[in-house]
XYZ file of C-alpha atoms in Angstrom:
643
model
C -30.972 -9.070 -20.637
C -32.731 -11.895 -21.888
C -31.115 -15.132 -20.543
C -32.482 -17.319 -23.348
C -30.157 -15.532 -25.692
C -27.262 -13.403 -25.117
C -26.432 -10.754 -27.265
C -23.189 -8.982 -27.883
C -23.945 -5.939 -25.757
C -25.144 -8.687 -23.073
C -21.389 -9.909 -23.429
C -19.886 -6.782 -23.549
C -21.707 -6.009 -20.361
C -20.521 -9.279 -18.632
C -17.198 -8.524 -19.195
C -17.242 -5.312 -17.648
C -19.168 -6.998 -14.829
C -16.647 -9.466 -14.039
C -13.603 -7.426 -14.508
C -14.816 -5.056 -11.841
C -15.161 -8.180 -9.611
C -11.821 -9.086 -10.733
C -10.396 -5.475 -9.878
C -12.280 -4.933 -6.634
C -11.040 -8.065 -5.177
C -7.814 -7.413 -6.123
C -7.538 -4.280 -4.415
C -9.176 -5.318 -1.510
C -6.284 -8.549 -0.679
C -3.739 -5.928 -1.604
C -4.561 -3.414 0.351
C -4.906 -5.777 3.333
C -1.565 -7.277 2.274
C -3.567 -10.198 3.083
C -5.672 -13.035 1.304
C -6.675 -15.035 -1.578
C -6.886 -13.672 -4.926
C -6.608 -15.817 -7.244
C -9.721 -18.164 -6.540
C -11.394 -14.529 -6.648
C -10.008 -13.779 -10.307
C -10.956 -16.959 -11.606
C -14.430 -17.374 -10.690
C -15.116 -13.595 -11.581
C -16.597 -14.453 -14.961
C -18.978 -17.272 -13.019
C -20.288 -14.881 -10.782
C -21.548 -12.121 -13.201
C -23.260 -14.432 -14.894
C -24.929 -16.209 -11.859
C -25.724 -12.655 -10.693
C -28.456 -12.193 -13.525
C -29.901 -15.645 -12.262
C -29.769 -15.334 -8.616
C -33.468 -14.506 -6.977
C -32.441 -12.166 -3.827
C -33.418 -9.020 -2.190
C -29.973 -6.909 -0.826
C -32.905 -5.025 0.984
C -34.116 -8.026 3.157
C -31.296 -10.571 3.085
C -33.658 -12.673 4.984
C -36.683 -13.072 2.799
C -37.325 -17.115 3.224
C -37.909 -17.604 -0.628
C -34.432 -16.382 -1.704
C -31.866 -18.381 -3.462
C -28.994 -19.247 -1.230
C -25.311 -18.799 -2.672
C -22.577 -20.452 -0.604
C -19.270 -19.839 -1.005
C -17.388 -22.907 0.211
C -13.897 -22.057 -0.789
C -14.242 -18.948 2.059
C -11.112 -18.205 1.018
C -12.983 -16.413 -2.058
C -14.377 -14.077 0.371
C -12.909 -11.054 -1.636
C -15.060 -11.895 -4.650
C -18.144 -12.469 -2.356
C -17.992 -9.018 -0.488
C -17.340 -7.441 -3.916
C -20.733 -8.819 -5.288
C -22.383 -8.018 -2.289
C -21.225 -4.437 -2.167
C -21.841 -4.223 -5.713
C -25.575 -5.895 -5.414
C -26.545 -3.145 -3.134
C -26.462 -5.008 0.341
C -25.088 -3.223 3.395
C -21.358 -3.422 2.749
C -19.861 0.015 1.900
C -16.961 0.796 -0.179
C -15.228 1.641 3.079
C -15.931 -2.134 4.281
C -14.380 -3.520 0.913
C -11.180 -1.076 2.205
C -11.346 -2.664 5.686
C -11.081 -6.094 4.234
C -9.426 -8.468 6.841
C -9.072 -5.659 9.626
C -10.109 -5.892 12.974
C -13.831 -5.517 13.660
C -14.917 -5.226 10.013
C -17.480 -6.356 8.192
C -15.180 -7.859 5.760
C -13.583 -10.988 7.971
C -11.046 -13.197 5.883
C -13.554 -16.006 5.462
C -17.220 -15.469 5.309
C -19.198 -15.053 8.493
C -22.924 -14.281 9.340
C -22.374 -11.306 10.861
C -21.956 -9.901 7.305
C -25.280 -9.267 5.729
C -25.724 -11.641 2.524
C -23.265 -14.214 3.843
C -25.798 -17.320 4.175
C -23.730 -19.327 6.486
C -19.833 -19.074 7.978
C -17.653 -21.363 5.593
C -13.779 -21.728 6.683
C -12.780 -25.453 6.431
C -12.794 -26.627 3.378
C -15.986 -29.020 2.164
C -18.127 -27.270 5.124
C -20.113 -25.410 2.671
C -20.561 -28.237 0.079
C -22.408 -30.141 3.153
C -24.113 -26.529 4.101
C -25.508 -26.530 0.659
C -26.779 -29.770 0.685
C -28.776 -29.184 4.071
C -29.943 -26.100 2.712
C -31.292 -27.909 -0.230
C -33.019 -30.454 1.883
C -34.448 -27.696 4.183
C -35.860 -26.376 1.427
C -37.337 -29.446 0.123
C -39.036 -30.103 3.619
C -40.155 -26.632 3.633
C -41.749 -26.835 0.507
C -43.452 -30.015 1.819
C -44.941 -28.315 4.636
C -45.769 -24.583 2.825
C -46.242 -25.476 -0.521
C -44.130 -24.859 -3.997
C -45.943 -21.589 -4.382
C -44.318 -20.522 -1.567
C -40.865 -22.443 -1.130
C -39.384 -22.731 -4.847
C -35.748 -21.246 -4.866
C -32.492 -22.741 -5.551
C -29.174 -23.732 -3.688
C -25.975 -22.535 -5.447
C -22.717 -23.623 -4.032
C -19.576 -22.458 -5.456
C -16.880 -25.245 -4.672
C -13.032 -25.559 -5.791
C -10.634 -28.854 -5.753
C -9.872 -28.633 -1.952
C -13.589 -28.793 -1.277
C -13.996 -32.000 -3.179
C -10.647 -33.588 -1.820
C -12.246 -33.091 1.580
C -14.280 -36.277 2.571
C -17.026 -34.254 3.765
C -17.769 -33.936 0.217
C -18.315 -36.965 -0.779
C -20.339 -37.910 2.230
C -22.738 -34.916 1.814
C -23.175 -35.093 -2.256
C -23.845 -38.788 -1.954
C -26.736 -37.922 0.103
C -28.024 -35.213 -2.145
C -28.278 -38.045 -4.809
C -30.167 -40.282 -2.561
C -32.868 -37.632 -1.883
C -32.751 -36.313 -5.910
C -32.196 -32.709 -4.778
C -33.051 -31.118 -7.823
C -32.764 -27.525 -6.354
C -29.050 -27.952 -5.891
C -26.563 -26.517 -8.253
C -23.065 -27.219 -7.122
C -20.442 -25.009 -9.645
C -16.882 -26.656 -9.613
C -13.782 -24.113 -10.133
C -11.689 -26.560 -11.698
C -8.645 -24.649 -12.131
C -6.401 -27.711 -11.209
C -4.142 -25.582 -8.527
C -3.730 -26.151 -4.859
C -1.314 -24.266 -2.352
C 1.445 -26.829 -3.153
C 0.966 -26.800 -6.849
C -0.919 -28.823 -9.238
C -3.394 -30.744 -8.094
C -2.480 -33.585 -9.973
C 0.310 -33.833 -7.189
C -2.449 -35.772 -5.236
C -5.639 -35.583 -7.067
C -6.285 -37.123 -10.456
C -9.734 -38.681 -9.768
C -12.576 -38.290 -12.756
C -14.708 -35.901 -11.094
C -17.804 -35.928 -13.215
C -17.626 -39.944 -12.957
C -17.831 -39.477 -9.415
C -20.404 -37.349 -9.279
C -22.925 -39.454 -11.959
C -22.320 -42.389 -9.752
C -24.009 -40.538 -6.841
C -26.980 -39.274 -9.208
C -26.207 -35.784 -9.995
C -26.341 -34.076 -13.654
C -23.068 -32.925 -14.670
C -22.094 -30.527 -16.902
C -18.709 -29.465 -18.603
C -18.184 -25.829 -19.268
C -15.179 -23.319 -19.949
C -15.790 -21.422 -16.787
C -14.751 -17.881 -18.493
C -17.341 -18.435 -21.680
C -20.502 -16.437 -20.716
C -22.450 -18.233 -23.012
C -21.518 -21.675 -21.782
C -22.231 -20.506 -18.023
C -25.011 -19.063 -18.830
C -26.564 -22.034 -20.825
C -25.004 -24.401 -17.745
C -27.317 -22.464 -15.594
C -30.356 -22.502 -17.287
C -30.005 -26.324 -17.925
C -29.214 -26.808 -14.253
C -32.394 -25.014 -12.846
C -34.520 -27.151 -14.574
C -32.764 -30.458 -13.923
C -34.801 -33.260 -12.134
C -31.432 -34.222 -9.983
C -28.675 -32.278 -8.479
C -26.429 -30.633 -10.674
C -22.550 -30.488 -11.065
C -21.299 -27.482 -13.405
C -17.442 -28.274 -13.865
C -16.649 -25.350 -14.839
C -12.995 -25.115 -16.303
C -11.125 -21.600 -15.311
C -7.519 -20.458 -14.784
C -6.694 -19.202 -11.358
C -5.851 -15.366 -11.198
C -7.325 -15.078 -14.544
C -5.963 -11.508 -15.737
C -3.192 -11.542 -13.654
C -0.328 -11.421 -16.145
C 2.430 -13.613 -15.017
C 0.461 -14.827 -11.871
C -2.472 -16.158 -14.328
C -2.483 -19.885 -13.704
C 0.240 -19.996 -11.025
C -0.418 -21.357 -7.591
C 1.496 -18.597 -6.019
C -1.651 -16.499 -6.749
C -3.610 -18.482 -4.368
C -2.623 -17.212 -0.785
C -0.966 -13.971 -1.465
C -1.523 -10.057 -2.707
C -0.534 -9.680 -6.432
C 1.572 -7.051 -6.223
C 0.926 -3.151 -7.191
C 2.533 -3.642 -10.295
C 0.927 -6.348 -11.461
C -2.449 -4.992 -10.449
C -1.500 -1.914 -12.199
C -0.843 -3.333 -15.422
C -3.936 -5.748 -14.999
C -6.147 -2.757 -14.699
C -4.647 -1.189 -17.600
C -5.092 -4.330 -19.768
C -8.767 -4.359 -18.658
C -9.539 -0.895 -19.414
C -9.524 0.551 -15.984
C -7.533 3.575 -14.696
C -4.236 2.088 -13.294
C -3.466 4.670 -11.110
C -7.249 4.383 -9.582
C -8.242 2.034 -6.568
C -11.423 0.273 -5.925
C -12.837 1.388 -9.087
C -16.359 1.137 -10.268
C -17.724 1.951 -13.709
C -21.576 3.687 -12.891
C -23.145 1.376 -15.469
C -21.847 -1.613 -13.939
C -23.036 -0.845 -10.681
C -26.298 -0.021 -11.995
C -26.677 -3.153 -13.479
C -25.581 -5.131 -10.349
C -28.050 -2.662 -8.248
C -30.932 -3.861 -10.360
C -31.000 -7.029 -7.848
C -32.913 -4.321 -5.307
C -35.569 -3.590 -7.586
C -35.729 -7.162 -9.231
C -35.753 -8.482 -5.625
C -38.495 -6.319 -4.316
C -40.806 -7.118 -6.892
C -40.034 -10.830 -6.518
C -40.582 -10.457 -2.612
C -43.745 -8.117 -2.729
C -45.425 -11.319 -5.045
C -44.211 -13.666 -2.760
C -45.806 -11.617 0.161
C -48.618 -11.390 -1.812
C -49.145 -15.400 -2.500
C -48.146 -15.697 1.288
C -50.824 -13.508 2.267
C -53.767 -15.311 0.635
C -51.999 -18.969 1.289
C -53.872 -20.841 3.834
C -50.114 -21.788 5.257
C -49.541 -18.804 6.573
C -50.359 -19.412 10.385
C -48.279 -22.797 9.766
C -45.348 -20.609 8.589
C -45.505 -18.265 11.850
C -45.767 -21.411 13.842
C -42.698 -22.238 12.195
C -40.757 -18.885 12.595
C -41.619 -18.669 16.398
C -41.900 -21.738 18.011
C -43.870 -21.973 21.241
C -41.963 -23.855 23.690
C -44.527 -23.861 26.376
C -46.273 -26.098 24.541
C -44.026 -29.336 25.161
C -45.314 -31.814 28.037
C -42.242 -33.233 29.132
C -42.436 -36.724 30.894
C -41.395 -37.247 34.578
C -39.184 -39.594 36.004
C -39.192 -38.715 39.223
C -38.068 -42.365 41.071
C -37.104 -44.160 37.799
C -33.925 -45.479 37.216
C -33.507 -44.921 33.523
C -30.267 -44.535 30.680
C -30.318 -40.791 30.221
C -30.472 -42.241 26.401
C -33.879 -43.857 27.100
C -35.140 -40.549 28.980
C -33.765 -38.521 26.031
C -35.928 -40.206 23.383
C -38.825 -39.764 25.105
C -37.908 -36.188 25.695
C -37.261 -35.755 21.594
C -40.640 -37.296 20.899
C -42.316 -34.957 23.263
C -40.767 -31.869 21.666
C -41.535 -33.138 18.435
C -45.099 -33.379 19.068
C -45.177 -29.711 19.728
C -42.666 -28.062 17.943
C -43.267 -28.036 14.226
C -39.804 -27.652 13.269
C -38.003 -29.640 15.242
C -36.272 -32.621 13.340
C -33.228 -34.651 13.283
C -31.586 -37.862 13.058
C -28.274 -40.291 13.854
C -25.277 -41.318 11.777
C -27.078 -44.997 11.406
C -27.494 -45.149 15.368
C -31.015 -44.287 15.901
C -31.882 -47.407 17.496
C -28.857 -47.103 19.810
C -28.991 -43.389 20.236
C -32.815 -43.533 21.100
C -33.681 -41.121 18.529
C -36.540 -42.120 16.371
C -39.320 -39.783 16.428
C -41.994 -42.327 16.431
C -45.000 -41.994 14.112
C -43.222 -39.111 12.515
C -42.076 -40.478 9.108
C -38.922 -40.171 7.155
C -37.379 -36.991 5.252
C -38.923 -35.458 3.262
C -42.468 -35.966 4.343
C -41.526 -36.548 8.101
C -39.352 -35.676 10.940
C -36.516 -38.238 10.830
C -33.294 -37.603 8.797
C -31.252 -40.721 8.129
C -27.696 -39.798 7.500
C -26.118 -42.914 7.062
C -22.683 -43.643 8.421
C -21.878 -39.839 7.842
C -21.220 -38.439 10.941
C -19.378 -35.128 9.452
C -21.941 -34.657 6.819
C -24.590 -35.094 9.377
C -23.451 -31.937 11.428
C -22.825 -29.627 8.382
C -26.246 -30.506 6.929
C -27.606 -29.880 9.926
C -25.775 -26.171 9.867
C -27.918 -25.492 6.822
C -30.956 -26.779 8.312
C -30.451 -24.809 11.487
C -29.748 -21.601 9.362
C -32.542 -22.073 6.680
C -34.798 -19.978 9.461
C -37.544 -22.884 9.828
C -35.992 -25.835 11.734
C -34.461 -26.825 14.634
C -32.551 -29.676 13.939
C -30.276 -32.686 16.014
C -27.650 -34.610 15.075
C -27.058 -37.906 16.986
C -24.322 -40.314 17.504
C -21.773 -42.157 19.696
C -19.941 -39.783 22.048
C -16.726 -41.206 20.736
C -17.533 -40.515 17.070
C -18.329 -36.590 17.750
C -14.481 -36.614 16.480
C -15.778 -37.104 13.430
C -18.196 -34.053 13.358
C -16.178 -31.425 15.584
C -15.107 -29.244 12.832
C -19.236 -28.624 11.885
C -20.204 -28.036 15.835
C -17.392 -25.784 16.184
C -18.724 -23.644 13.282
C -22.072 -23.884 14.549
C -20.491 -22.394 17.867
C -19.124 -19.546 16.205
C -22.209 -18.625 14.322
C -24.179 -19.287 17.381
C -27.168 -21.503 16.044
C -29.626 -23.618 17.348
C -28.207 -26.618 16.470
C -28.612 -30.022 19.298
C -26.230 -32.732 19.192
C -27.065 -35.674 20.775
C -24.021 -37.897 22.019
C -24.815 -41.162 23.481
C -22.398 -43.947 25.392
C -21.015 -41.094 27.133
C -18.281 -42.955 29.155
C -16.186 -46.139 30.011
C -19.724 -47.418 30.921
C -19.888 -48.275 27.198
C -18.202 -51.323 28.442
C -17.085 -54.374 26.183
C -16.691 -52.161 23.357
C -13.131 -51.150 24.520
C -11.397 -47.855 24.382
C -11.877 -47.433 20.731
C -15.556 -46.799 21.702
C -14.904 -45.002 25.638
C -14.794 -41.461 25.446
C -12.179 -39.795 27.908
C -11.232 -36.568 26.386
C -14.162 -35.689 24.679
C -16.055 -33.957 27.322
C -13.278 -31.818 28.228
C -12.958 -31.054 24.478
C -16.693 -29.689 24.084
C -16.667 -27.877 27.068
C -13.668 -25.791 26.289
C -15.229 -24.624 22.843
C -16.871 -20.988 23.071
C -20.645 -20.441 22.455
C -21.556 -24.188 23.371
C -23.378 -25.578 26.128
C -22.613 -29.090 27.029
C -25.154 -31.286 29.056
C -24.478 -34.339 30.790
C -27.450 -34.902 32.989
C -27.472 -37.427 35.879
C -31.202 -38.696 35.662
C -34.210 -38.352 33.582
C -35.823 -35.038 35.295
C -32.179 -33.397 34.794
C -32.319 -34.285 31.238
C -35.714 -32.684 30.846
C -34.738 -29.553 32.482
C -31.979 -29.355 30.336
C -33.757 -29.437 27.459
C -36.074 -26.750 28.555
C -33.119 -24.516 28.857
C -31.362 -25.713 25.430
C -34.635 -24.966 23.518
C -34.640 -21.219 24.757
C -30.956 -20.794 24.572
C -29.507 -19.248 20.931
C -26.388 -21.491 20.960
C -25.825 -24.766 19.911
C -26.031 -27.385 22.312
C -24.743 -31.224 23.421
C -26.303 -33.696 25.574
C -24.113 -36.395 26.442
C -26.094 -39.357 27.819
C -25.203 -42.814 29.176
C -26.086 -46.154 27.532
C -26.589 -47.890 31.397
C -29.463 -47.023 33.824
C -28.766 -44.047 36.093
C -30.501 -43.901 39.938
C -33.144 -41.194 39.990
C -31.538 -38.475 42.147
C -33.421 -37.119 45.246
C -34.786 -33.258 45.337
C -32.126 -30.847 45.119
C -31.890 -28.478 48.259
C -30.156 -25.456 46.536
C -30.254 -24.175 42.993
C -31.234 -25.843 39.857
C -30.138 -27.247 36.236
C -30.655 -23.940 35.221
C -27.649 -22.858 37.129
C -25.284 -25.359 35.586
C -24.610 -26.990 39.330
C -26.665 -27.302 42.236
C -26.415 -28.446 45.734
C -28.222 -32.153 45.659
C -27.023 -32.728 49.166
C -25.950 -30.183 51.918
C -24.228 -30.730 54.885
C -23.733 -27.790 57.298
C -19.965 -26.510 57.328
C -19.039 -29.311 55.206
C -15.874 -30.609 55.186
C -15.757 -32.079 51.657
C -18.074 -31.018 48.660
C -18.112 -33.939 45.933
C -18.578 -32.357 42.587
C -19.843 -34.740 39.690
C -21.929 -34.920 36.587
C -23.754 -37.705 34.722
C -23.478 -41.316 36.106
C -21.065 -40.144 38.689
C -23.092 -38.243 40.741
C -24.822 -41.435 42.380
C -21.573 -42.998 43.124
C -20.612 -39.404 44.922
C -24.010 -39.768 46.939
C -23.061 -43.360 47.873
C -19.791 -42.437 48.515
C -20.807 -39.198 50.664
C -22.584 -41.628 52.884
C -19.562 -43.669 53.669
C -17.849 -40.582 54.478
C -20.614 -39.529 57.014
C -20.216 -43.164 58.526
C -16.632 -42.135 59.485
C -17.331 -38.977 60.873
C -16.686 -36.690 57.750
C -19.369 -34.104 56.759
C -19.975 -34.213 53.161
C -22.071 -32.021 50.547
C -22.933 -33.348 47.154
C -23.289 -31.025 43.635
C -24.712 -32.392 40.741
C -23.219 -30.211 37.694
C -24.922 -31.272 34.587
C -23.828 -28.323 32.374
C -20.093 -27.045 33.350
C -20.758 -24.012 30.866
C -23.602 -22.682 32.835
C -22.042 -22.698 36.125
C -18.894 -20.759 34.671
C -21.605 -18.038 34.152
C -22.990 -18.036 37.586
C -21.567 -15.023 40.434
C -19.057 -15.544 42.834
C -21.565 -15.746 45.611
C -23.619 -18.906 43.934
C -20.392 -20.346 43.298
C -19.225 -19.893 46.965
C -22.291 -21.488 48.309
C -21.980 -24.395 46.595
C -18.161 -25.063 46.552
C -17.602 -25.381 50.446
C -14.498 -27.246 52.146
C -12.466 -29.228 50.483
C -13.936 -29.856 46.880
C -13.350 -33.086 44.837
C -14.504 -33.299 41.636
C -15.576 -36.813 39.972
C -15.806 -37.990 36.402
C -15.087 -40.862 34.432
C -12.960 -38.731 31.711
C -9.958 -36.816 31.799
C -11.794 -33.914 33.653
C -8.948 -31.505 33.655
C -11.409 -28.355 33.488
C -12.847 -29.324 36.935
C -9.558 -27.589 38.582
C -11.481 -24.458 37.888
C -14.017 -25.397 40.822
C -12.072 -27.922 42.563
C -9.140 -28.888 44.553
C -8.771 -32.413 43.669
C -10.142 -34.158 40.740
C -10.802 -38.266 40.320
C -10.810 -38.910 36.732
C -9.284 -41.286 34.247
C -5.623 -40.086 32.911
C -5.572 -43.200 30.220
C -7.617 -44.785 27.602
C -10.512 -47.103 28.755
C -10.709 -50.974 29.106
C -12.574 -53.886 27.269
C -15.029 -55.367 29.638
C -18.605 -55.331 31.644
C -19.771 -51.814 32.437
C -19.622 -52.133 36.280
C -16.184 -54.179 36.178
C -14.846 -51.370 34.138
C -15.640 -48.634 36.462
C -14.368 -50.799 39.278
C -11.066 -50.728 37.493
C -10.752 -47.194 37.165
C -11.284 -47.042 40.959
C -15.409 -45.385 40.619
C -16.665 -47.524 43.287
C -17.853 -45.676 46.770
C -14.756 -47.502 48.582
C -12.292 -46.243 46.304
C -13.676 -43.146 45.695
C -13.785 -42.604 49.669
C -10.139 -43.477 49.994
C -9.541 -41.075 47.643
C -11.010 -38.329 49.633
C -9.545 -39.184 52.731
C -6.320 -39.484 51.209
C -6.600 -35.823 49.845
C -7.295 -34.842 53.125
C -4.282 -36.395 54.994
C -2.046 -34.392 51.866
């Protein structure tokens, strides 16, 4: 097809392509007796036209210079899977028939285990921010490798729900700041939400909102193929990010359910699907019907993608940036020269700042930033400049978007991002952290001001339950180092793990620890002090480890035999075998943490923690108020012994 001018035959083929997507999506949801047909049918015309514009290779879904396609409304997954199957990805017709079934390649919402799915989207709005992250990553990659190697676009399909979620505002505001002309967001504006018409709760002028954020805004009929095509041509040549407002009808062609909110999250029903098929020229008694000419048209993406990728490889072969690309793809972490903190009393946020800069010097793709807290988080990468030429990313006060944007950076394929904020504000980014864990991507979260040690800022800023929350998350490592050397060792482990990791760090100085006597940080917990036939073992992380050492000395003065365990990573300790745990956990085990710490009962007989919110005051006085002093902890241990 000549995209500059669509002919009548082209329009006829696009109609057939769109209707095939509709039929497949409707059949998938109906067979599963579960799913969301409305958005899929409403967006089919747009996806049919978009398929002509996408630069991708179904035979190699990891090609670096491919266009990224993000379905922010992940509930429209039936449409995405239909498109991927038709285009020639490793997704069979049987996979479509197994939609939403256990262990299928076609789960209810897109997951990266399915070939062709760029990023997992579930909670609405995440995908919009992910797309901004992809676009920022592409700009950074183009700066490093040149625009002859990196010149692709990022497309995002979103709906009313995505734009109602605050994360979309945060992310798009930043997209406007950076003038991301490689970002094209297509807004499926059908005025329908689960409860009915969007006017019940959403009547803002979306066009004006995005114009104010620095976007080019185009307004079209989302079922007019020429209008869709022209809008995409304009967007691809825009000098700023583009929002295409596509006015659509939910469940387009689904007869009595067309335009109804009842079509959002339930199968259309056999009778309606039969009549719809008949009206669209399909066999009403056939299921998962794919006309041969439609399949050929979609599968041309394979040949076109192969050709485009071959040309790209030739450019890469002759490019002076080839070695740089290899370094980005396969970073050598052994080159990092970690600072040594032996004998140095230092806040772990400060030691972490030194470690970040050491990593940044040796690992080309390492970058990141804070939610306007770099001076407090100690996360500035000194001398490395700001985005796009540099490594320091500035997110403003946008924790939620920061984490989702960095999920995009992590999934892009070249970068190792970190997101930083105060630990208490991790609540604002938890959904994106959870999606990072679900995908098992290398995204580092830096959380400073880790406890009641924050002091004067009071209970609104003092984390209590947050440590337990992150430790409870699958596929996630939470490091709470007790001194600078533990911090450095934690980073060496984190860089090698293919999981997101958090570093929970102190504002106040922590005393340097003595050399451990058995095990190490790589085991998650290790013996810092050992007494033969210990009556008590004190287990702690972070700032409470030094407290345990002081308390052990007091208890020994009273004739008690006490060992001390430092546990910088709860999850790594969980991984250890029974023999290792038994070697550490001797006598009566007392867990000590200035947090709720209920998870410590997995290893401990008693837990000395906090069962309320914090208090405002000097950090030492707040610790004393909650009993985190050697004398009070000593009393607790002896009382536990009496019981």
